[in-house]
mmCIF file with all atom_site columns, C-alpha atoms and ligand atoms in Angstrom:
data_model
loop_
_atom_site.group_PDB
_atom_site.id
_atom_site.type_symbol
_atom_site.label_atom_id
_atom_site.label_alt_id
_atom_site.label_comp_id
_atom_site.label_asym_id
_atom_site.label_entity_id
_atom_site.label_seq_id
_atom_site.pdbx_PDB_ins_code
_atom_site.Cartn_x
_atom_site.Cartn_y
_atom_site.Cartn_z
_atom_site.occupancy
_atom_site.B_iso_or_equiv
_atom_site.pdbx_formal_charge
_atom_site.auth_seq_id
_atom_site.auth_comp_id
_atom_site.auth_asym_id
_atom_site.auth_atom_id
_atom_site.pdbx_PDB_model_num
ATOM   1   C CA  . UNK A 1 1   ? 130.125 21.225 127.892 1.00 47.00 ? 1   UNK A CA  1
ATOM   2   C CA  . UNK A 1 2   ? 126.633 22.778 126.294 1.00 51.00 ? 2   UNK A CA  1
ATOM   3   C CA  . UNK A 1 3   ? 124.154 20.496 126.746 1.00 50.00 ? 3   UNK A CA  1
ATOM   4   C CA  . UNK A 1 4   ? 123.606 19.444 122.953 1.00 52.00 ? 4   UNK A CA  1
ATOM   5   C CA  . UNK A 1 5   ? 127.474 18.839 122.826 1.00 54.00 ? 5   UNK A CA  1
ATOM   6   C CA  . UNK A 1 6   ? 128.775 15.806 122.661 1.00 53.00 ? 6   UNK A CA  1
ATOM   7   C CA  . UNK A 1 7   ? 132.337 14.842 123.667 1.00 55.00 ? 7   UNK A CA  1
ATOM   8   C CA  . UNK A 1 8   ? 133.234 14.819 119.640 1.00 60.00 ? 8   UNK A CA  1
ATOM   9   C CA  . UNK A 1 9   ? 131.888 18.455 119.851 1.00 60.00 ? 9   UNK A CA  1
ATOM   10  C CA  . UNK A 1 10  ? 129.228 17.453 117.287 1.00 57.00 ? 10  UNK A CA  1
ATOM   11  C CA  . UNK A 1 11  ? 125.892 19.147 118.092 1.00 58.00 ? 11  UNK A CA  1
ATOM   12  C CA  . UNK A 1 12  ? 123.779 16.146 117.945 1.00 70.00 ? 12  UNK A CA  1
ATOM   13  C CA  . UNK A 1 13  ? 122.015 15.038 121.613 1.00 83.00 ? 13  UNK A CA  1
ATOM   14  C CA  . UNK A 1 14  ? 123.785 13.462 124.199 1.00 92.00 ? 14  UNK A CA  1
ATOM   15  C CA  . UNK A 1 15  ? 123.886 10.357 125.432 1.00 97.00 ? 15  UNK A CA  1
ATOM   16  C CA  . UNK A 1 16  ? 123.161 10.117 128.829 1.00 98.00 ? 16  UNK A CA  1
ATOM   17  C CA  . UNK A 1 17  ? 123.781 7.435  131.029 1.00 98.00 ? 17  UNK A CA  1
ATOM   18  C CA  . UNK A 1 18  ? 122.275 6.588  133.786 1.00 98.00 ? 18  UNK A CA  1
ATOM   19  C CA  . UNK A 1 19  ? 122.764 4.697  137.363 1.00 98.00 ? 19  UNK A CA  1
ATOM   20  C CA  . UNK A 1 20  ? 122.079 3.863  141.046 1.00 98.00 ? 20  UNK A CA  1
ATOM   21  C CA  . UNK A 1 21  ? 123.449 3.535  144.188 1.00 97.00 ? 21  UNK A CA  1
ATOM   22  C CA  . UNK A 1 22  ? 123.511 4.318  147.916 1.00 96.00 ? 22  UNK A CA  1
ATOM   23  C CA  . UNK A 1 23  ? 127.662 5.021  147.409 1.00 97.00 ? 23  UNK A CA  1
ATOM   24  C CA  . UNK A 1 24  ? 128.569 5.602  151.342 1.00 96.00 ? 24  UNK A CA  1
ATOM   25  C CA  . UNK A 1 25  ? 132.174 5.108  152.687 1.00 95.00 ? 25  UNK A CA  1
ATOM   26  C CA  . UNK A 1 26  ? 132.863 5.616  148.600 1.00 97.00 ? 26  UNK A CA  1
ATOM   27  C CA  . UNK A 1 27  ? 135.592 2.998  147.535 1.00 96.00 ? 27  UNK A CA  1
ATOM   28  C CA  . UNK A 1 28  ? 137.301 2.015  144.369 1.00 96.00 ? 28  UNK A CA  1
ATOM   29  C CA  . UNK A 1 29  ? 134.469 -0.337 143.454 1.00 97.00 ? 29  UNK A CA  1
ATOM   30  C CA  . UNK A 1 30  ? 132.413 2.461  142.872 1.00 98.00 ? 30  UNK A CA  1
ATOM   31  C CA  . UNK A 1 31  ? 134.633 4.759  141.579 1.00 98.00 ? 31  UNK A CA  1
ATOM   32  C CA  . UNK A 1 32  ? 135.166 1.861  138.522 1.00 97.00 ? 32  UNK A CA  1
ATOM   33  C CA  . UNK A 1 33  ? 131.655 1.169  138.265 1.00 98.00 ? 33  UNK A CA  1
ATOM   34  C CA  . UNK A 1 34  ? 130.803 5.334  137.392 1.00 98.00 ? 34  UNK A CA  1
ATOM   35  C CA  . UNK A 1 35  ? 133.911 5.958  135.530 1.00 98.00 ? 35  UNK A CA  1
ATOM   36  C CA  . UNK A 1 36  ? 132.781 2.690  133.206 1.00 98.00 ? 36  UNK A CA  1
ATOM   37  C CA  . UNK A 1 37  ? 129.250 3.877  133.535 1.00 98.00 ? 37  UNK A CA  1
ATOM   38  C CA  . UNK A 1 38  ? 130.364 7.876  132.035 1.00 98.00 ? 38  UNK A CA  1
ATOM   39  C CA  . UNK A 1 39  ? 132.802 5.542  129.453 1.00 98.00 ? 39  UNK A CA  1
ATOM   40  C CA  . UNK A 1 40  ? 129.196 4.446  127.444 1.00 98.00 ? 40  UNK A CA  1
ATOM   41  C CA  . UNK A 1 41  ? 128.024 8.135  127.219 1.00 97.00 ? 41  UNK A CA  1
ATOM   42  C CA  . UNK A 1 42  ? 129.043 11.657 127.011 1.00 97.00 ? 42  UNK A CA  1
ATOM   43  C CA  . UNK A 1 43  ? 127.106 12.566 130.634 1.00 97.00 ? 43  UNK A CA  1
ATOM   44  C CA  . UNK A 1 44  ? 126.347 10.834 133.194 1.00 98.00 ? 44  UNK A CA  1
ATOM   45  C CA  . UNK A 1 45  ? 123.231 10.762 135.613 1.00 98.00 ? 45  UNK A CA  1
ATOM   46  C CA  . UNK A 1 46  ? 123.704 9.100  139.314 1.00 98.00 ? 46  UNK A CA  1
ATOM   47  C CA  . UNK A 1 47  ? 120.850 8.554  141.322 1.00 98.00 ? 47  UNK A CA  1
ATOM   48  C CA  . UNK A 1 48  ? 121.661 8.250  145.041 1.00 98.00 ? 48  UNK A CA  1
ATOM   49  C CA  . UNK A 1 49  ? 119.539 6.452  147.170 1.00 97.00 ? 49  UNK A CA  1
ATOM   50  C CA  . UNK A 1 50  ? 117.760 8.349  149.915 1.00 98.00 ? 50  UNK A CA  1
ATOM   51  C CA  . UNK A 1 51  ? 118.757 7.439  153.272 1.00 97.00 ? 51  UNK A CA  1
ATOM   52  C CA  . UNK A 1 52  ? 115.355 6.007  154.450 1.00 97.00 ? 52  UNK A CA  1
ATOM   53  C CA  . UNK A 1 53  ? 115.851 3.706  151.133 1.00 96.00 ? 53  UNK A CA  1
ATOM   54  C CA  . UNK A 1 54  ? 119.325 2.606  152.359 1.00 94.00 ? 54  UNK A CA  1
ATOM   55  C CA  . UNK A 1 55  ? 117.497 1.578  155.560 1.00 93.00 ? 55  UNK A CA  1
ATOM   56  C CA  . UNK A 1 56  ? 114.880 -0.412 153.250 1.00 91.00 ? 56  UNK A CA  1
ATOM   57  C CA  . UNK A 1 57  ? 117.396 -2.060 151.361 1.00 87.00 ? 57  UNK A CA  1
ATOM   58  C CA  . UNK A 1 58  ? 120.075 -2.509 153.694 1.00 86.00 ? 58  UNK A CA  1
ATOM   59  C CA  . UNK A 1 59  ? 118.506 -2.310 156.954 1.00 89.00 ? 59  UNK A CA  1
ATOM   60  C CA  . UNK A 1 60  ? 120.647 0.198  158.608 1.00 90.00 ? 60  UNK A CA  1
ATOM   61  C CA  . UNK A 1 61  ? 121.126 4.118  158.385 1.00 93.00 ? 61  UNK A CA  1
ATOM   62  C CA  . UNK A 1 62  ? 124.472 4.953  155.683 1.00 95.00 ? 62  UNK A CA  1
ATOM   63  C CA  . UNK A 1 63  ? 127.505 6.278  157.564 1.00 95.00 ? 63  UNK A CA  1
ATOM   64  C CA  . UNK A 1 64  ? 127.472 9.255  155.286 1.00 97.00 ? 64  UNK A CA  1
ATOM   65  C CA  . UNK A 1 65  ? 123.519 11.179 155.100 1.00 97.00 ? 65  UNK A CA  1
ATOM   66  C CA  . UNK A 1 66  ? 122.582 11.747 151.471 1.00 98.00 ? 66  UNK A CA  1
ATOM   67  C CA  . UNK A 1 67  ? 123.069 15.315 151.373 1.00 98.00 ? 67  UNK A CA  1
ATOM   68  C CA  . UNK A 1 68  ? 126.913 14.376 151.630 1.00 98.00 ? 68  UNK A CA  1
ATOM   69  C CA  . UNK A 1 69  ? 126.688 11.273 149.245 1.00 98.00 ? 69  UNK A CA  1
ATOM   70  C CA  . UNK A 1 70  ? 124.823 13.750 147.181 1.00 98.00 ? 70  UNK A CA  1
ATOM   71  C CA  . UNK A 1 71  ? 127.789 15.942 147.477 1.00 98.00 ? 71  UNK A CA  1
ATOM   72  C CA  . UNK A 1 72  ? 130.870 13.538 147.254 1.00 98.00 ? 72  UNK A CA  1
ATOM   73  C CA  . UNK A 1 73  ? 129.180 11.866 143.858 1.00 98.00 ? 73  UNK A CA  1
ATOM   74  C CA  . UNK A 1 74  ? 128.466 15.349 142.290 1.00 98.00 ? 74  UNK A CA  1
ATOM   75  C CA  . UNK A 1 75  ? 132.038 16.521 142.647 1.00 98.00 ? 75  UNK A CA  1
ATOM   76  C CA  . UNK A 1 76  ? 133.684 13.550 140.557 1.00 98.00 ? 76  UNK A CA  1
ATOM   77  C CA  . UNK A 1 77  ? 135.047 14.560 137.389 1.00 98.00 ? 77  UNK A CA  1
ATOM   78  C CA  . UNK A 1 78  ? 132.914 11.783 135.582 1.00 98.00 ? 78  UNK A CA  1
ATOM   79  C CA  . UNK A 1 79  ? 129.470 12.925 136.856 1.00 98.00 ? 79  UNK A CA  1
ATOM   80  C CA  . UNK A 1 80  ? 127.523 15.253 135.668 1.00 98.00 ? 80  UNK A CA  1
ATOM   81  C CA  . UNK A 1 81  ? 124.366 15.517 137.520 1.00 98.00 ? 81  UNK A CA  1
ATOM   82  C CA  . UNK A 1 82  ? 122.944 14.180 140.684 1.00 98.00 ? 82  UNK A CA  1
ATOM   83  C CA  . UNK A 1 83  ? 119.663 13.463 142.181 1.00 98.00 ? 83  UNK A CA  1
ATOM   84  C CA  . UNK A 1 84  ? 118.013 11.567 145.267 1.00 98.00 ? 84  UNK A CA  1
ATOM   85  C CA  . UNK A 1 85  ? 116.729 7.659  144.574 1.00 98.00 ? 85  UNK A CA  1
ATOM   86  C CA  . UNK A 1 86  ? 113.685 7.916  146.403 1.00 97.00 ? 86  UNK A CA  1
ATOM   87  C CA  . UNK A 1 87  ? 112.561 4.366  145.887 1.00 96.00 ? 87  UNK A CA  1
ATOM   88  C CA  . UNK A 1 88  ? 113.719 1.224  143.626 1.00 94.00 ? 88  UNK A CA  1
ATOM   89  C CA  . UNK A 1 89  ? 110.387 0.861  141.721 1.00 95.00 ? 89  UNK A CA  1
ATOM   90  C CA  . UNK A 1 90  ? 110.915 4.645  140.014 1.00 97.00 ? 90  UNK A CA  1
ATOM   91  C CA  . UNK A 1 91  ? 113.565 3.352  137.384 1.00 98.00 ? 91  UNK A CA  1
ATOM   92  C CA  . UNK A 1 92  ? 111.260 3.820  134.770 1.00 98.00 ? 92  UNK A CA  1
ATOM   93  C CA  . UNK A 1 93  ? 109.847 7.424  135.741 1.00 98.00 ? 93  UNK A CA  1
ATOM   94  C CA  . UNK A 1 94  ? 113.710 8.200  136.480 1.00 98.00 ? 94  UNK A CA  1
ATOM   95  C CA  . UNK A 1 95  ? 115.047 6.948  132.739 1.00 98.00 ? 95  UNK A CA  1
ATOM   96  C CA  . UNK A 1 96  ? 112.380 8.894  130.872 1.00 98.00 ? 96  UNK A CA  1
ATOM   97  C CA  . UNK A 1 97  ? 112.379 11.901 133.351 1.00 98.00 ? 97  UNK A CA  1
ATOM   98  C CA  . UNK A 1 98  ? 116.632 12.329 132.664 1.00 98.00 ? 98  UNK A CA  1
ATOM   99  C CA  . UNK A 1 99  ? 116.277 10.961 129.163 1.00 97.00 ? 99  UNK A CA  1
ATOM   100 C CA  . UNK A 1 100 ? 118.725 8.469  130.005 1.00 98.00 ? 100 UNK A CA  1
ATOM   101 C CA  . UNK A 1 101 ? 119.696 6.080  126.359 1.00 98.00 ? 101 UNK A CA  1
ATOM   102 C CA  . UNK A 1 102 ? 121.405 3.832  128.741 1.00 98.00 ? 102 UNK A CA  1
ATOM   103 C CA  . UNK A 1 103 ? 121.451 1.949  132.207 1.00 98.00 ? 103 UNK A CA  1
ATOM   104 C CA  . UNK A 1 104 ? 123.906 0.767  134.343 1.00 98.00 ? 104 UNK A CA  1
ATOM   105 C CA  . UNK A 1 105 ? 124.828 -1.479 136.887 1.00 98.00 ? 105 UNK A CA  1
ATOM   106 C CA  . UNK A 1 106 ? 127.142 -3.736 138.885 1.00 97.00 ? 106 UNK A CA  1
ATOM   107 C CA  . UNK A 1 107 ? 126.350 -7.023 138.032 1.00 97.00 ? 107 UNK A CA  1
ATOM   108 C CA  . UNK A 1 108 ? 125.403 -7.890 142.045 1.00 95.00 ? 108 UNK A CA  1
ATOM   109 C CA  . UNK A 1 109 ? 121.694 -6.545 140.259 1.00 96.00 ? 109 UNK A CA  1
ATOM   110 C CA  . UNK A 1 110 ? 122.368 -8.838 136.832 1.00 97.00 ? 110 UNK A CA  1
ATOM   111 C CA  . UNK A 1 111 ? 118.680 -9.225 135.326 1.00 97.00 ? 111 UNK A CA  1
ATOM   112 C CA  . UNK A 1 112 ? 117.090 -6.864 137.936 1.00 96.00 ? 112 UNK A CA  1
ATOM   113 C CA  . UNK A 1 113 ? 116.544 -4.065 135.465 1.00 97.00 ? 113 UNK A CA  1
ATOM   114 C CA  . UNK A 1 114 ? 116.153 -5.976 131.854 1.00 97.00 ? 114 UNK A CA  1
ATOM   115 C CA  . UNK A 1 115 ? 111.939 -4.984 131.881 1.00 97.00 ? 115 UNK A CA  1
ATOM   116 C CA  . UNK A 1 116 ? 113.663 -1.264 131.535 1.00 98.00 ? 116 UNK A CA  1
ATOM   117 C CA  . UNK A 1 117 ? 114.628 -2.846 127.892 1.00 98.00 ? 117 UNK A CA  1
ATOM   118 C CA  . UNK A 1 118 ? 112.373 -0.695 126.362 1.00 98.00 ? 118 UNK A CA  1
ATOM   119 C CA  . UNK A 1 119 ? 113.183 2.244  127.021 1.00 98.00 ? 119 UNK A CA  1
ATOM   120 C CA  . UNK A 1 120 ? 117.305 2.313  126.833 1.00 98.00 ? 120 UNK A CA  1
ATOM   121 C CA  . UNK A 1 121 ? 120.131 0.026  126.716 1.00 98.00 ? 121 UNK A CA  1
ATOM   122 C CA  . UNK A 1 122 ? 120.723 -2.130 130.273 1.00 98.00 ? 122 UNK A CA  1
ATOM   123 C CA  . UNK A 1 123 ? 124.376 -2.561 131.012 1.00 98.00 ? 123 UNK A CA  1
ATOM   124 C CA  . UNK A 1 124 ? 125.670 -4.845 133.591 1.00 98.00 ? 124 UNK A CA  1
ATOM   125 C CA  . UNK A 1 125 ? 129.200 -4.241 134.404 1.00 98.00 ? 125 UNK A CA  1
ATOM   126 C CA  . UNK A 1 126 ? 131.492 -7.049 136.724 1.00 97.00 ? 126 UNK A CA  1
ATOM   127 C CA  . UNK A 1 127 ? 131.429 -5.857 140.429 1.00 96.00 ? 127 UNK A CA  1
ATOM   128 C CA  . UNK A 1 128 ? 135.103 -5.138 141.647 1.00 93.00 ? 128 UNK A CA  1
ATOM   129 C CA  . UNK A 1 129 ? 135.737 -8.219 144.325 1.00 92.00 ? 129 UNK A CA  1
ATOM   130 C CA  . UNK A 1 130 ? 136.953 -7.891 147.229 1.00 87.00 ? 130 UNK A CA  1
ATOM   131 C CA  . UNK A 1 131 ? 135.414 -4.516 148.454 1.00 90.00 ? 131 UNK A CA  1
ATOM   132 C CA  . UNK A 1 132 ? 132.552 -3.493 149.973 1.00 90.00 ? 132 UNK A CA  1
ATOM   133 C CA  . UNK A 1 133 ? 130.896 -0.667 152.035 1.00 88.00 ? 133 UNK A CA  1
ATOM   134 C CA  . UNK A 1 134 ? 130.008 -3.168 154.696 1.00 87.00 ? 134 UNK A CA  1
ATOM   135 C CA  . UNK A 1 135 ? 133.626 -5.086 155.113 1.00 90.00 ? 135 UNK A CA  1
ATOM   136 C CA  . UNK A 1 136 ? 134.688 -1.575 155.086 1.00 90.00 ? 136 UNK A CA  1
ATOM   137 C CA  . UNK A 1 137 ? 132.821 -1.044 157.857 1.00 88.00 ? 137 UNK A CA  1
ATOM   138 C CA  . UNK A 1 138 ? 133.663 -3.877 160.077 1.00 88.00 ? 138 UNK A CA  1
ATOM   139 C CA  . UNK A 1 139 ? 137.150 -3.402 159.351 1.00 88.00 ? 139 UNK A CA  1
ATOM   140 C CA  . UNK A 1 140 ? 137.192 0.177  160.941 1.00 89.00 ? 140 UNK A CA  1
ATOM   141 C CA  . UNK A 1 141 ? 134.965 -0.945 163.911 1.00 89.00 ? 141 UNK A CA  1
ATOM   142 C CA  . UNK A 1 142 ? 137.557 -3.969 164.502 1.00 89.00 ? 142 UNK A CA  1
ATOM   143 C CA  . UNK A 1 143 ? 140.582 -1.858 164.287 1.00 86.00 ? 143 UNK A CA  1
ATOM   144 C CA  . UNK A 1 144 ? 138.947 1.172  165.859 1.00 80.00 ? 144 UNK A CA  1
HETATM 145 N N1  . LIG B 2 .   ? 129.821 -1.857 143.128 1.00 77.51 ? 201 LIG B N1  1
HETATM 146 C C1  . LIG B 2 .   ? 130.886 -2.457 142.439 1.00 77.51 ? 201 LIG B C1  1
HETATM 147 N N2  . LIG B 2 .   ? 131.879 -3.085 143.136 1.00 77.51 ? 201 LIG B N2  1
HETATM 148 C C2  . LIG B 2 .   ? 131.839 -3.130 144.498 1.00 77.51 ? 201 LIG B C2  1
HETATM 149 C C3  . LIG B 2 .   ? 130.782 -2.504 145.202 1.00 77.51 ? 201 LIG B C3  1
HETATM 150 C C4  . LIG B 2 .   ? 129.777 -1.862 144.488 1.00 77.51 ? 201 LIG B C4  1
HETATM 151 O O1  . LIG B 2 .   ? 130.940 -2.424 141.196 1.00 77.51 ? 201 LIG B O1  1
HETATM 152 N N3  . LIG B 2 .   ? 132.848 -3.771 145.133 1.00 77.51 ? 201 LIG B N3  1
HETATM 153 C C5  . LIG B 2 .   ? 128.756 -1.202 142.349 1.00 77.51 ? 201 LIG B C5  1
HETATM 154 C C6  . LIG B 2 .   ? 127.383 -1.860 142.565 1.00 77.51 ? 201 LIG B C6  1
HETATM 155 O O2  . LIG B 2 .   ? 127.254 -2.990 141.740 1.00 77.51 ? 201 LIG B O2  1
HETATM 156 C C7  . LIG B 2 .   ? 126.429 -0.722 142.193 1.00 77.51 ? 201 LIG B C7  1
HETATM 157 C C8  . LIG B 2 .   ? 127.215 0.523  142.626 1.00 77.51 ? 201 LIG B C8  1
HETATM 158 O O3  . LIG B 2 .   ? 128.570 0.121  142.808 1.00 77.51 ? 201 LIG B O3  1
HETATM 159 O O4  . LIG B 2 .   ? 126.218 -0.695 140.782 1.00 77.51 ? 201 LIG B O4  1
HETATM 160 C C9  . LIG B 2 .   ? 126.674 1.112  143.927 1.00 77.51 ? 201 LIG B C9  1
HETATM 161 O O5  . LIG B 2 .   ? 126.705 0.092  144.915 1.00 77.51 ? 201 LIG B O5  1
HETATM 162 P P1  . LIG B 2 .   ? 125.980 0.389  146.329 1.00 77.51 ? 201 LIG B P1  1
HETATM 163 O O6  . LIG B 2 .   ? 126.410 1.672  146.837 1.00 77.51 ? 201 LIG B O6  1
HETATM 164 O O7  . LIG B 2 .   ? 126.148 -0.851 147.149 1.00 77.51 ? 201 LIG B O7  1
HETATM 165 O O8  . LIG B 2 .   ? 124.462 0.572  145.906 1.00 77.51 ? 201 LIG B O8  1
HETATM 166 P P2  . LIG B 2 .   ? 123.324 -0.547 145.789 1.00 77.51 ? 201 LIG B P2  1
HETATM 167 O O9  . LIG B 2 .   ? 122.811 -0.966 147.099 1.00 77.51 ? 201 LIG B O9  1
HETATM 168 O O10 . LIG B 2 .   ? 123.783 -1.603 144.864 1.00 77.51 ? 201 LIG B O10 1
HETATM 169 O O11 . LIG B 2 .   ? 122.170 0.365  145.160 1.00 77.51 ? 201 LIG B O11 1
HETATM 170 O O12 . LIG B 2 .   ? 118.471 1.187  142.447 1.00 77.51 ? 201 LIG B O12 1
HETATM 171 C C10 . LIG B 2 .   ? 119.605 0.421  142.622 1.00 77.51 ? 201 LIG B C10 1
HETATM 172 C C11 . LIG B 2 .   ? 120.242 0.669  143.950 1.00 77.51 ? 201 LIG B C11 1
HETATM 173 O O13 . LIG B 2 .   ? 120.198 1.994  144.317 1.00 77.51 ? 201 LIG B O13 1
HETATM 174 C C12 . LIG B 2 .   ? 121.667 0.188  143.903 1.00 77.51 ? 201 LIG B C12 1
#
């Protein structure tokens, strides 16, 4: 779709949305959380966290390296460009940088990113319950 498209095929800028994650051993939970992210815009912009942030914020290395989260997020359907999260305190540079109108987020960060208010619309969506990169984890190491 050219860039000054919109999905109604009106030429009038796009609205991008943006959001974050480390996404590694993808699940539903974050399939539902990008596909309701793209729902709020007509592209969406994913920043994946590097993998030396993933040890930072979860204090281990991701199963999958960020070249291949990089990878499995830039091949959905509902994403339309990628880049690397380098650190969580660049969500301002990031919004203005890919001209993003909107945010969003599970609600797991609820309030985290409101003082990005200014700049575009915050979004909190509800987590999906139940699943989780980690559990996922154990789970295979239990029944490995
Ligand atoms: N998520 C969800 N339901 C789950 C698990 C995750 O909706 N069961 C959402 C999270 O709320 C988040 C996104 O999926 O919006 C990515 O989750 P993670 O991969 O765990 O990433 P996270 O550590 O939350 O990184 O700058 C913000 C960080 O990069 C977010």
């Amino acid at each position: 779709m050219p860039d000054d498209t919109t999905k109604s095929g009106e030429t009038t800028t796009p609205r991008t949305v943006i959001t974050f994650g480390t996404f590694d051993v993808l699940h539903v939970g974050h399939i539902r959380i990008l596909k309701r992210a793209a729902s709020l815009g007509d592209r969406l912009v994913v920043g994946v966290s590097a993998d030396a942030l993933n040890e930072a914020k979860k204090g281990r290395a991701p199963v999958f390296s960020q070249d291949e989260r990089l990878e499995i997020i830039g091949s959905l359907k509902f994403v339309d460009e990628v880049f690397v999260e380098e650190s969580l305190e660049l969500k301002r540079d990031y919004i203005v940088e890919h001209k993003a109108d909107v945010l969003a987020m599970g609600d797991d960060w609820k309030g985290r990113f409101d003082f990005v208010s200014d700049l575009c619309e915050v979004v909190y969506f509800p987590r999906t319950p139940s699943v989780s990169t980690t559990e996922l984890i154990e789970h295979i190491a239990n029944t490995a």
